[in-house]
Short mmCIF file of C-alpha atoms in Angstrom, two decimals:
data_model
loop_
_atom_site.label_atom_id
_atom_site.label_comp_id
_atom_site.label_asym_id
_atom_site.label_seq_id
_atom_site.Cartn_x
_atom_site.Cartn_y
_atom_site.Cartn_z
CA UNK U 1 -5.38 20.60 29.53
CA UNK U 2 -2.32 21.71 27.60
CA UNK U 3 -3.31 22.53 24.02
CA UNK U 4 -1.66 20.26 21.45
CA UNK U 5 -1.13 20.64 17.72
CA UNK U 6 -2.12 18.01 15.18
CA UNK U 7 1.16 18.36 13.30
CA UNK U 8 0.47 15.70 10.69
CA UNK U 9 -2.36 13.24 10.08
CA UNK U 10 -3.63 10.66 7.65
CA UNK U 11 -6.48 8.19 7.30
CA UNK U 12 -7.44 5.29 5.07
CA UNK U 13 -10.98 3.96 4.87
CA UNK U 14 -13.29 2.33 2.36
CA UNK U 15 -13.60 5.82 0.84
CA UNK U 16 -9.96 5.71 -0.22
CA UNK U 17 -6.33 6.01 0.84
CA UNK U 18 -5.22 9.31 2.33
CA UNK U 19 -6.81 12.67 3.02
CA UNK U 20 -7.57 13.74 -0.56
CA UNK U 21 -9.35 10.53 -1.54
CA UNK U 22 -11.48 10.55 1.60
CA UNK U 23 -12.39 14.23 1.25
CA UNK U 24 -13.34 13.79 -2.41
CA UNK U 25 -16.03 11.30 -1.39
CA UNK U 26 -17.18 13.12 1.76
CA UNK U 27 -17.44 16.47 -0.02
CA UNK U 28 -19.69 14.95 -2.68
CA UNK U 29 -21.76 12.89 -0.22
CA UNK U 30 -20.59 9.55 -1.56
CA UNK U 31 -20.17 6.39 0.50
CA UNK U 32 -17.80 3.45 0.30
CA UNK U 33 -19.97 0.61 1.60
CA UNK U 34 -20.63 -2.52 -0.44
CA UNK U 35 -22.52 -5.81 -0.08
CA UNK U 36 -20.56 -8.13 2.19
CA UNK U 37 -18.20 -10.42 0.28
CA UNK U 38 -15.41 -10.73 2.85
CA UNK U 39 -13.60 -14.06 3.23
CA UNK U 40 -16.16 -16.85 3.90
CA UNK U 41 -18.78 -14.57 5.45
CA UNK U 42 -22.31 -15.24 4.23
CA UNK U 43 -24.40 -12.50 5.79
CA UNK U 44 -26.91 -10.10 4.19
CA UNK U 45 -25.18 -6.90 5.26
CA UNK U 46 -22.89 -4.14 3.98
CA UNK U 47 -19.24 -3.59 4.85
CA UNK U 48 -16.48 -1.05 4.33
CA UNK U 49 -13.28 -2.62 3.00
CA UNK U 50 -10.03 -0.73 2.42
CA UNK U 51 -8.66 -1.33 -1.07
CA UNK U 52 -5.20 -2.82 -1.46
CA UNK U 53 -4.63 -4.31 2.00
CA UNK U 54 -4.09 -7.83 0.65
CA UNK U 55 -1.33 -6.59 -1.66
CA UNK U 56 0.84 -5.11 1.08
CA UNK U 57 4.11 -6.87 1.85
CA UNK U 58 5.69 -5.96 5.18
CA UNK U 59 9.46 -5.41 5.43
CA UNK U 60 11.26 -8.77 5.52
CA UNK U 61 12.76 -8.07 8.95
CA UNK U 62 9.23 -7.61 10.34
CA UNK U 63 7.58 -10.52 8.51
CA UNK U 64 6.47 -12.22 11.74
CA UNK U 65 4.04 -9.30 12.18
CA UNK U 66 2.25 -10.19 8.94
CA UNK U 67 -1.52 -10.05 9.37
CA UNK U 68 -4.34 -8.01 7.89
CA UNK U 69 -4.34 -5.48 10.73
CA UNK U 70 -0.64 -4.71 10.47
CA UNK U 71 -0.79 -4.60 6.68
CA UNK U 72 -3.59 -2.05 6.99
CA UNK U 73 -1.47 -0.03 9.43
CA UNK U 74 1.51 -0.15 7.07
CA UNK U 75 -0.61 0.93 4.09
CA UNK U 76 -2.07 3.89 5.99
CA UNK U 77 1.32 5.03 7.29
CA UNK U 78 2.57 5.49 3.72
CA UNK U 79 -0.09 8.11 2.88
CA UNK U 80 0.14 11.92 3.06
CA UNK U 81 3.85 11.97 3.94
CA UNK U 82 3.06 10.74 7.44
CA UNK U 83 6.02 8.36 7.76
CA UNK U 84 8.39 11.17 6.78
CA UNK U 85 6.87 13.42 9.44
CA UNK U 86 7.43 10.76 12.10
CA UNK U 87 11.04 10.32 11.03
CA UNK U 88 11.54 14.10 11.17
CA UNK U 89 10.10 14.15 14.71
CA UNK U 90 12.47 11.36 15.74
CA UNK U 91 15.41 13.34 14.32
CA UNK U 92 14.27 16.43 16.25
CA UNK U 93 13.34 14.92 19.61
CA UNK U 94 14.94 11.46 19.73
CA UNK U 95 13.22 8.09 19.46
CA UNK U 96 12.81 7.85 23.24
CA UNK U 97 10.87 11.13 23.40
CA UNK U 98 8.14 10.06 20.96
CA UNK U 99 5.19 8.22 22.52
CA UNK U 100 3.02 5.76 20.63
CA UNK U 101 -0.62 5.27 21.63
CA UNK U 102 -2.90 3.28 19.33
CA UNK U 103 -6.44 1.98 19.61
CA UNK U 104 -7.80 -1.26 18.23
CA UNK U 105 -10.71 -3.54 18.96
CA UNK U 106 -9.86 -6.94 17.51
CA UNK U 107 -6.28 -6.37 16.30
CA UNK U 108 -5.16 -9.30 14.12
CA UNK U 109 -7.80 -11.81 15.18
CA UNK U 110 -8.33 -12.72 11.52
CA UNK U 111 -4.88 -14.32 11.60
CA UNK U 112 -6.07 -16.70 14.33
CA UNK U 113 -9.22 -17.45 12.36
CA UNK U 114 -7.05 -18.38 9.37
CA UNK U 115 -4.72 -20.44 11.58
CA UNK U 116 -7.64 -22.49 12.90
CA UNK U 117 -8.46 -23.52 9.34
CA UNK U 118 -4.96 -25.05 9.14
CA UNK U 119 -4.90 -26.96 12.41
CA UNK U 120 -3.00 -30.23 12.41
CA UNK U 121 -4.66 -33.54 13.23
CA UNK U 122 -3.72 -33.19 16.90
CA UNK U 123 -5.33 -29.75 16.99
CA UNK U 124 -2.05 -27.81 17.05
CA UNK U 125 -1.98 -24.48 15.24
CA UNK U 126 0.47 -24.13 12.33
CA UNK U 127 4.11 -23.40 13.22
CA UNK U 128 4.12 -20.14 11.25
CA UNK U 129 1.31 -18.64 13.37
CA UNK U 130 2.74 -15.88 15.57
CA UNK U 131 0.17 -14.90 18.18
CA UNK U 132 2.23 -12.19 19.91
CA UNK U 133 2.95 -10.33 16.67
CA UNK U 134 -0.50 -10.66 15.12
CA UNK U 135 -3.55 -11.51 17.24
CA UNK U 136 -2.22 -9.92 20.45
CA UNK U 137 -3.89 -6.55 21.02
CA UNK U 138 -0.50 -4.83 21.39
CA UNK U 139 0.73 -6.23 18.07
CA UNK U 140 -0.15 -3.14 16.02
CA UNK U 141 1.73 -0.83 18.40
CA UNK U 142 4.64 -3.28 18.48
CA UNK U 143 4.71 -3.27 14.68
CA UNK U 144 4.65 0.53 14.35
CA UNK U 145 7.29 0.85 17.08
CA UNK U 146 9.56 -1.59 15.28
CA UNK U 147 8.93 0.01 11.89
CA UNK U 148 10.08 3.46 13.05
CA UNK U 149 12.50 2.39 15.77
CA UNK U 150 10.49 4.18 18.47
CA UNK U 151 11.69 3.59 22.03
CA UNK U 152 9.43 5.90 24.03
CA UNK U 153 6.29 4.95 25.99
CA UNK U 154 4.05 2.71 23.92
CA UNK U 155 0.66 1.14 24.53
CA UNK U 156 -2.53 -0.06 22.92
CA UNK U 157 -5.99 0.92 24.15
CA UNK U 158 -8.73 -1.61 23.51
CA UNK U 159 -11.98 -0.19 24.85
CA UNK U 160 -14.19 -1.09 21.90
CA UNK U 161 -15.39 1.88 19.84
CA UNK U 162 -13.79 4.55 22.06
CA UNK U 163 -10.29 3.06 21.71
CA UNK U 164 -8.66 5.46 19.25
CA UNK U 165 -10.30 8.53 20.77
CA UNK U 166 -9.02 7.71 24.24
CA UNK U 167 -5.41 7.56 23.00
CA UNK U 168 -5.50 11.34 22.51
CA UNK U 169 -5.96 11.60 26.28
CA UNK U 170 -3.07 9.21 26.93
CA UNK U 171 -0.79 11.31 24.75
CA UNK U 172 -1.93 14.61 26.25
CA UNK U 173 -1.21 13.42 29.78
CA UNK U 174 2.22 12.08 28.86
CA UNK U 175 3.22 15.30 27.09
CA UNK U 176 1.88 17.47 29.92
CA UNK U 177 3.83 15.38 32.45
CA UNK U 178 7.03 16.04 30.48
CA UNK U 179 7.66 12.38 29.74
CA UNK U 180 7.59 12.86 25.96
CA UNK U 181 7.76 15.74 23.49
CA UNK U 182 5.47 14.31 20.79
CA UNK U 183 3.23 11.33 20.18
CA UNK U 184 1.92 9.20 17.37
CA UNK U 185 -1.71 8.41 18.12
CA UNK U 186 -4.50 6.77 16.17
CA UNK U 187 -6.22 3.49 15.56
CA UNK U 188 -6.33 0.47 13.28
CA UNK U 189 -9.09 -2.11 13.02
CA UNK U 190 -9.49 -4.60 10.21
CA UNK U 191 -12.29 -6.82 9.03
CA UNK U 192 -12.59 -10.31 10.50
CA UNK U 193 -15.22 -12.99 10.90
CA UNK U 194 -15.45 -12.57 14.66
CA UNK U 195 -16.85 -9.04 14.49
CA UNK U 196 -19.17 -9.72 11.58
CA UNK U 197 -20.72 -12.84 13.06
CA UNK U 198 -20.52 -11.42 16.58
CA UNK U 199 -22.53 -8.31 15.74
CA UNK U 200 -24.90 -10.46 13.73
CA UNK U 201 -25.53 -12.59 16.83
CA UNK U 202 -26.47 -9.39 18.66
CA UNK U 203 -28.89 -8.61 15.80
CA UNK U 204 -27.08 -5.34 15.17
CA UNK U 205 -26.09 -5.69 11.48
CA UNK U 206 -28.10 -3.69 8.96
CA UNK U 207 -29.20 -5.41 5.73
CA UNK U 208 -28.71 -2.09 3.90
CA UNK U 209 -26.05 0.63 4.26
CA UNK U 210 -26.33 2.11 7.75
CA UNK U 211 -28.77 5.01 8.23
CA UNK U 212 -27.65 6.85 11.40
CA UNK U 213 -30.38 8.81 13.20
CA UNK U 214 -32.87 7.74 10.57
CA UNK U 215 -36.44 6.68 11.08
CA UNK U 216 -36.54 2.90 10.91
CA UNK U 217 -32.74 2.53 11.25
CA UNK U 218 -31.88 -1.08 11.92
CA UNK U 219 -28.19 -1.57 12.54
CA UNK U 220 -24.56 -0.91 11.73
CA UNK U 221 -22.31 -1.48 8.74
CA UNK U 222 -19.03 -3.01 9.91
CA UNK U 223 -15.92 -1.53 8.31
CA UNK U 224 -12.16 -1.34 8.63
CA UNK U 225 -9.94 1.70 8.71
CA UNK U 226 -6.75 3.27 9.98
CA UNK U 227 -5.89 6.76 11.18
CA UNK U 228 -2.68 8.28 12.52
CA UNK U 229 -1.92 11.68 14.04
CA UNK U 230 1.40 13.21 15.09
CA UNK U 231 0.71 15.33 18.18
CA UNK U 232 3.13 17.98 19.45
CA UNK U 233 3.05 20.89 21.88
CA UNK U 234 1.28 23.85 20.33
CA UNK U 235 3.19 26.99 19.49
CA UNK U 236 2.49 30.05 21.63
CA UNK U 237 1.55 31.85 18.40
CA UNK U 238 0.05 29.23 16.06
CA UNK U 239 -0.42 30.26 12.45
CA UNK U 240 -3.73 30.44 10.63
CA UNK U 241 -5.04 27.01 9.68
CA UNK U 242 -3.27 25.18 12.51
CA UNK U 243 -5.44 22.40 13.95
CA UNK U 244 -5.42 22.02 17.73
CA UNK U 245 -6.59 19.50 20.29
CA UNK U 246 -8.25 21.62 22.97
CA UNK U 247 -9.92 19.08 25.21
CA UNK U 248 -10.51 15.43 26.01
CA UNK U 249 -13.42 14.12 28.09
CA UNK U 250 -13.79 10.52 29.25
CA UNK U 251 -16.36 8.63 31.26
CA UNK U 252 -17.24 5.06 32.17
CA UNK U 253 -20.89 4.59 33.08
CA UNK U 254 -20.79 0.76 33.00
CA UNK U 255 -24.56 0.69 32.43
CA UNK U 256 -24.54 -2.50 30.33
CA UNK U 257 -22.05 -4.63 28.41
CA UNK U 258 -23.50 -3.83 24.99
CA UNK U 259 -26.22 -1.18 25.44
CA UNK U 260 -25.82 2.50 26.33
CA UNK U 261 -27.56 4.18 29.24
CA UNK U 262 -31.03 5.04 27.85
CA UNK U 263 -30.62 8.72 28.71
CA UNK U 264 -27.00 8.81 27.54
CA UNK U 265 -25.66 9.72 30.98
CA UNK U 266 -22.12 8.53 30.24
CA UNK U 267 -22.17 10.37 26.91
CA UNK U 268 -23.26 13.57 28.66
CA UNK U 269 -20.45 13.20 31.19
CA UNK U 270 -17.85 12.74 28.43
CA UNK U 271 -19.05 15.73 26.40
CA UNK U 272 -19.25 18.00 29.44
CA UNK U 273 -15.79 16.90 30.56
CA UNK U 274 -14.37 17.62 27.09
CA UNK U 275 -15.88 21.11 27.06
CA UNK U 276 -14.54 21.80 30.55
CA UNK U 277 -11.11 20.50 29.54
CA UNK U 278 -11.13 22.86 26.54
CA UNK U 279 -12.49 25.77 28.56
CA UNK U 280 -15.30 26.52 26.13
CA UNK U 281 -19.08 26.66 26.29
CA UNK U 282 -21.51 24.45 24.30
CA UNK U 283 -22.62 27.37 22.11
CA UNK U 284 -19.05 27.81 20.83
CA UNK U 285 -19.14 24.39 19.14
CA UNK U 286 -20.08 24.55 15.45
CA UNK U 287 -20.17 20.84 14.60
CA UNK U 288 -20.50 17.49 16.40
CA UNK U 289 -19.36 14.31 14.69
CA UNK U 290 -21.71 11.87 16.36
CA UNK U 291 -20.88 8.32 17.34
CA UNK U 292 -24.08 7.55 15.42
CA UNK U 293 -23.85 3.81 14.77
CA UNK U 294 -27.42 3.56 13.41
CA UNK U 295 -28.64 1.07 15.99
CA UNK U 296 -31.97 2.05 17.57
CA UNK U 297 -30.64 2.25 21.13
CA UNK U 298 -27.29 3.95 20.41
CA UNK U 299 -28.69 6.81 18.37
CA UNK U 300 -31.60 7.35 20.77
CA UNK U 301 -29.29 7.56 23.79
CA UNK U 302 -26.73 9.77 22.09
CA UNK U 303 -29.43 12.03 20.65
CA UNK U 304 -30.82 12.61 24.15
CA UNK U 305 -27.33 13.29 25.48
CA UNK U 306 -26.49 15.77 22.73
CA UNK U 307 -29.79 17.58 23.29
CA UNK U 308 -29.10 17.74 27.04
CA UNK U 309 -25.67 19.32 26.53
CA UNK U 310 -26.08 21.35 23.32
CA UNK U 311 -29.80 21.75 22.74
CA UNK U 312 -31.04 21.43 19.16
CA UNK U 313 -29.14 24.19 17.37
CA UNK U 314 -25.64 22.70 17.00
CA UNK U 315 -25.09 21.05 13.62
CA UNK U 316 -24.29 17.35 13.91
CA UNK U 317 -24.04 14.23 11.80
CA UNK U 318 -22.64 10.72 11.75
CA UNK U 319 -20.20 9.97 8.95
CA UNK U 320 -20.55 6.20 9.50
CA UNK U 321 -23.06 6.09 6.66
CA UNK U 322 -20.10 6.86 4.38
CA UNK U 323 -17.21 5.04 6.06
CA UNK U 324 -19.08 2.36 7.96
CA UNK U 325 -18.27 1.71 11.61
CA UNK U 326 -14.50 1.22 11.84
CA UNK U 327 -14.85 0.03 15.47
CA UNK U 328 -11.59 0.60 17.37
CA UNK U 329 -10.34 2.94 14.64
CA UNK U 330 -13.49 5.09 14.62
CA UNK U 331 -12.26 7.72 17.07
CA UNK U 332 -9.12 8.46 15.08
CA UNK U 333 -10.82 8.23 11.69
CA UNK U 334 -13.60 10.61 12.69
CA UNK U 335 -11.28 13.05 14.46
CA UNK U 336 -9.47 13.49 11.15
CA UNK U 337 -12.80 13.83 9.34
CA UNK U 338 -13.58 16.68 11.76
CA UNK U 339 -10.23 18.25 10.88
CA UNK U 340 -10.98 18.12 7.16
CA UNK U 341 -14.44 19.60 7.73
CA UNK U 342 -12.89 22.51 9.66
CA UNK U 343 -10.22 23.09 7.03
CA UNK U 344 -12.69 23.12 4.15
CA UNK U 345 -15.43 24.98 6.03
CA UNK U 346 -18.08 22.32 5.36
CA UNK U 347 -20.39 20.68 7.87
CA UNK U 348 -20.69 17.14 6.55
CA UNK U 349 -23.95 15.38 5.86
CA UNK U 350 -24.94 12.04 7.25
CA UNK U 351 -25.57 10.10 4.05
CA UNK U 352 -28.07 7.23 3.51
CA UNK U 353 -30.46 8.80 6.03
CA UNK U 354 -33.43 10.31 4.22
CA UNK U 355 -35.95 10.81 7.02
CA UNK U 356 -34.83 11.66 10.54
CA UNK U 357 -36.18 9.95 13.61
CA UNK U 358 -38.64 12.54 14.89
CA UNK U 359 -37.87 11.52 18.48
CA UNK U 360 -34.29 12.84 18.18
CA UNK U 361 -34.38 16.59 18.72
CA UNK U 362 -31.02 17.61 17.23
CA UNK U 363 -29.85 19.56 14.17
CA UNK U 364 -28.86 16.52 12.10
CA UNK U 365 -27.40 17.60 8.75
CA UNK U 366 -28.74 15.79 5.67
CA UNK U 367 -26.89 17.84 3.04
CA UNK U 368 -23.38 19.28 3.18
CA UNK U 369 -23.61 22.74 4.69
CA UNK U 370 -20.89 25.34 3.92
CA UNK U 371 -19.77 27.60 6.75
CA UNK U 372 -16.89 28.07 9.17
CA UNK U 373 -16.27 25.51 11.91
CA UNK U 374 -14.14 26.97 14.69
CA UNK U 375 -14.64 24.14 17.18
CA UNK U 376 -15.77 20.58 16.55
CA UNK U 377 -16.61 17.79 18.99
CA UNK U 378 -15.95 14.17 18.08
CA UNK U 379 -17.90 11.51 20.00
CA UNK U 380 -16.77 7.89 20.42
CA UNK U 381 -18.83 5.72 22.74
CA UNK U 382 -17.97 2.05 23.23
CA UNK U 383 -19.39 -1.13 24.70
CA UNK U 384 -19.47 -1.31 28.48
CA UNK U 385 -20.06 2.43 28.79
CA UNK U 386 -16.54 3.48 27.79
CA UNK U 387 -17.01 6.99 26.40
CA UNK U 388 -14.72 9.66 24.99
CA UNK U 389 -15.29 13.08 23.43
CA UNK U 390 -12.64 15.28 21.82
CA UNK U 391 -12.71 19.03 21.25
CA UNK U 392 -10.80 20.12 18.15
CA UNK U 393 -10.28 23.63 16.88
CA UNK U 394 -8.70 25.51 14.00
CA UNK U 395 -6.82 28.80 14.18
CA UNK U 396 -8.50 31.45 12.03
#
């Protein structure tokens, strides 16, 4: 795979808006989860909510796109000078040479939930409900395209929790094929009743903040988040501190609609493919950001897969105890968390977990561990066996 540079990036989660706010919490092992008080939801669980989303007003010309998901996207795009970087890339390459590849799971489904509360007597939805610009899975990419005036290839990936990891592969292939010169990739997923009650029906919601890889773990903490990355071709002589995308590995094991293969076969395939794509060996990886949802079956399967590929000496953790599970945005959010860990030279702890599951033979980090990270692997494994692993590196 052609090596790409992460030219600019930003994320917004329940930890805060932008890189600095998120790193401040991660570096001090603080979380952003709270008891669920979202909308009309009455469930004994914890969620991760991004502050300020309800206060965002979209540009008047794009008001038909107004929904929580697009407001979250807009809010995130204003952080860390990311919008300026995109505009600079457009000026350099042209709007038709910038690709846009975003991941989401439920898009603006909350807007439909709200519309159903306002149905007319004949059952018709309100006239101001715009399905195509809100609920439609492509709506977030359509909004970002319209916001920046992008005219290059554009798509949304919706493959559950692997969505915004897989978009890195879409961008890499497009750039390598010469169809574009740069790409905006990432993911946006916002809170809604469908995911909260849906995961509750699967008995997968934890009554306390999620405890990935912990003994007695009992479910996930649903959260929202947004992450964006501007990818470009890497320089032949990148400077120190440059962050690079070295490899992407994907697999589809289709073992079960909502449960992973018990031995993590699809996860193994994705990690091995990512390492092969990057041209590195397992012992060169210094940190693995685990998918680590804190459900009994997910962590058990991933733990076996990680052990099969890396053994038990590669430091790993799940940061979902801090951010919650941002679903379709998780791949992008956690890729940027890997970037920050590499830049600061800190292997991040998995918070909330106090006692590890003794059946999982991996080096799970319970306290932030200083030390250089040259290569990091980011795992994102979704429902239906849709798996993706990324290999990221930093130039020393």
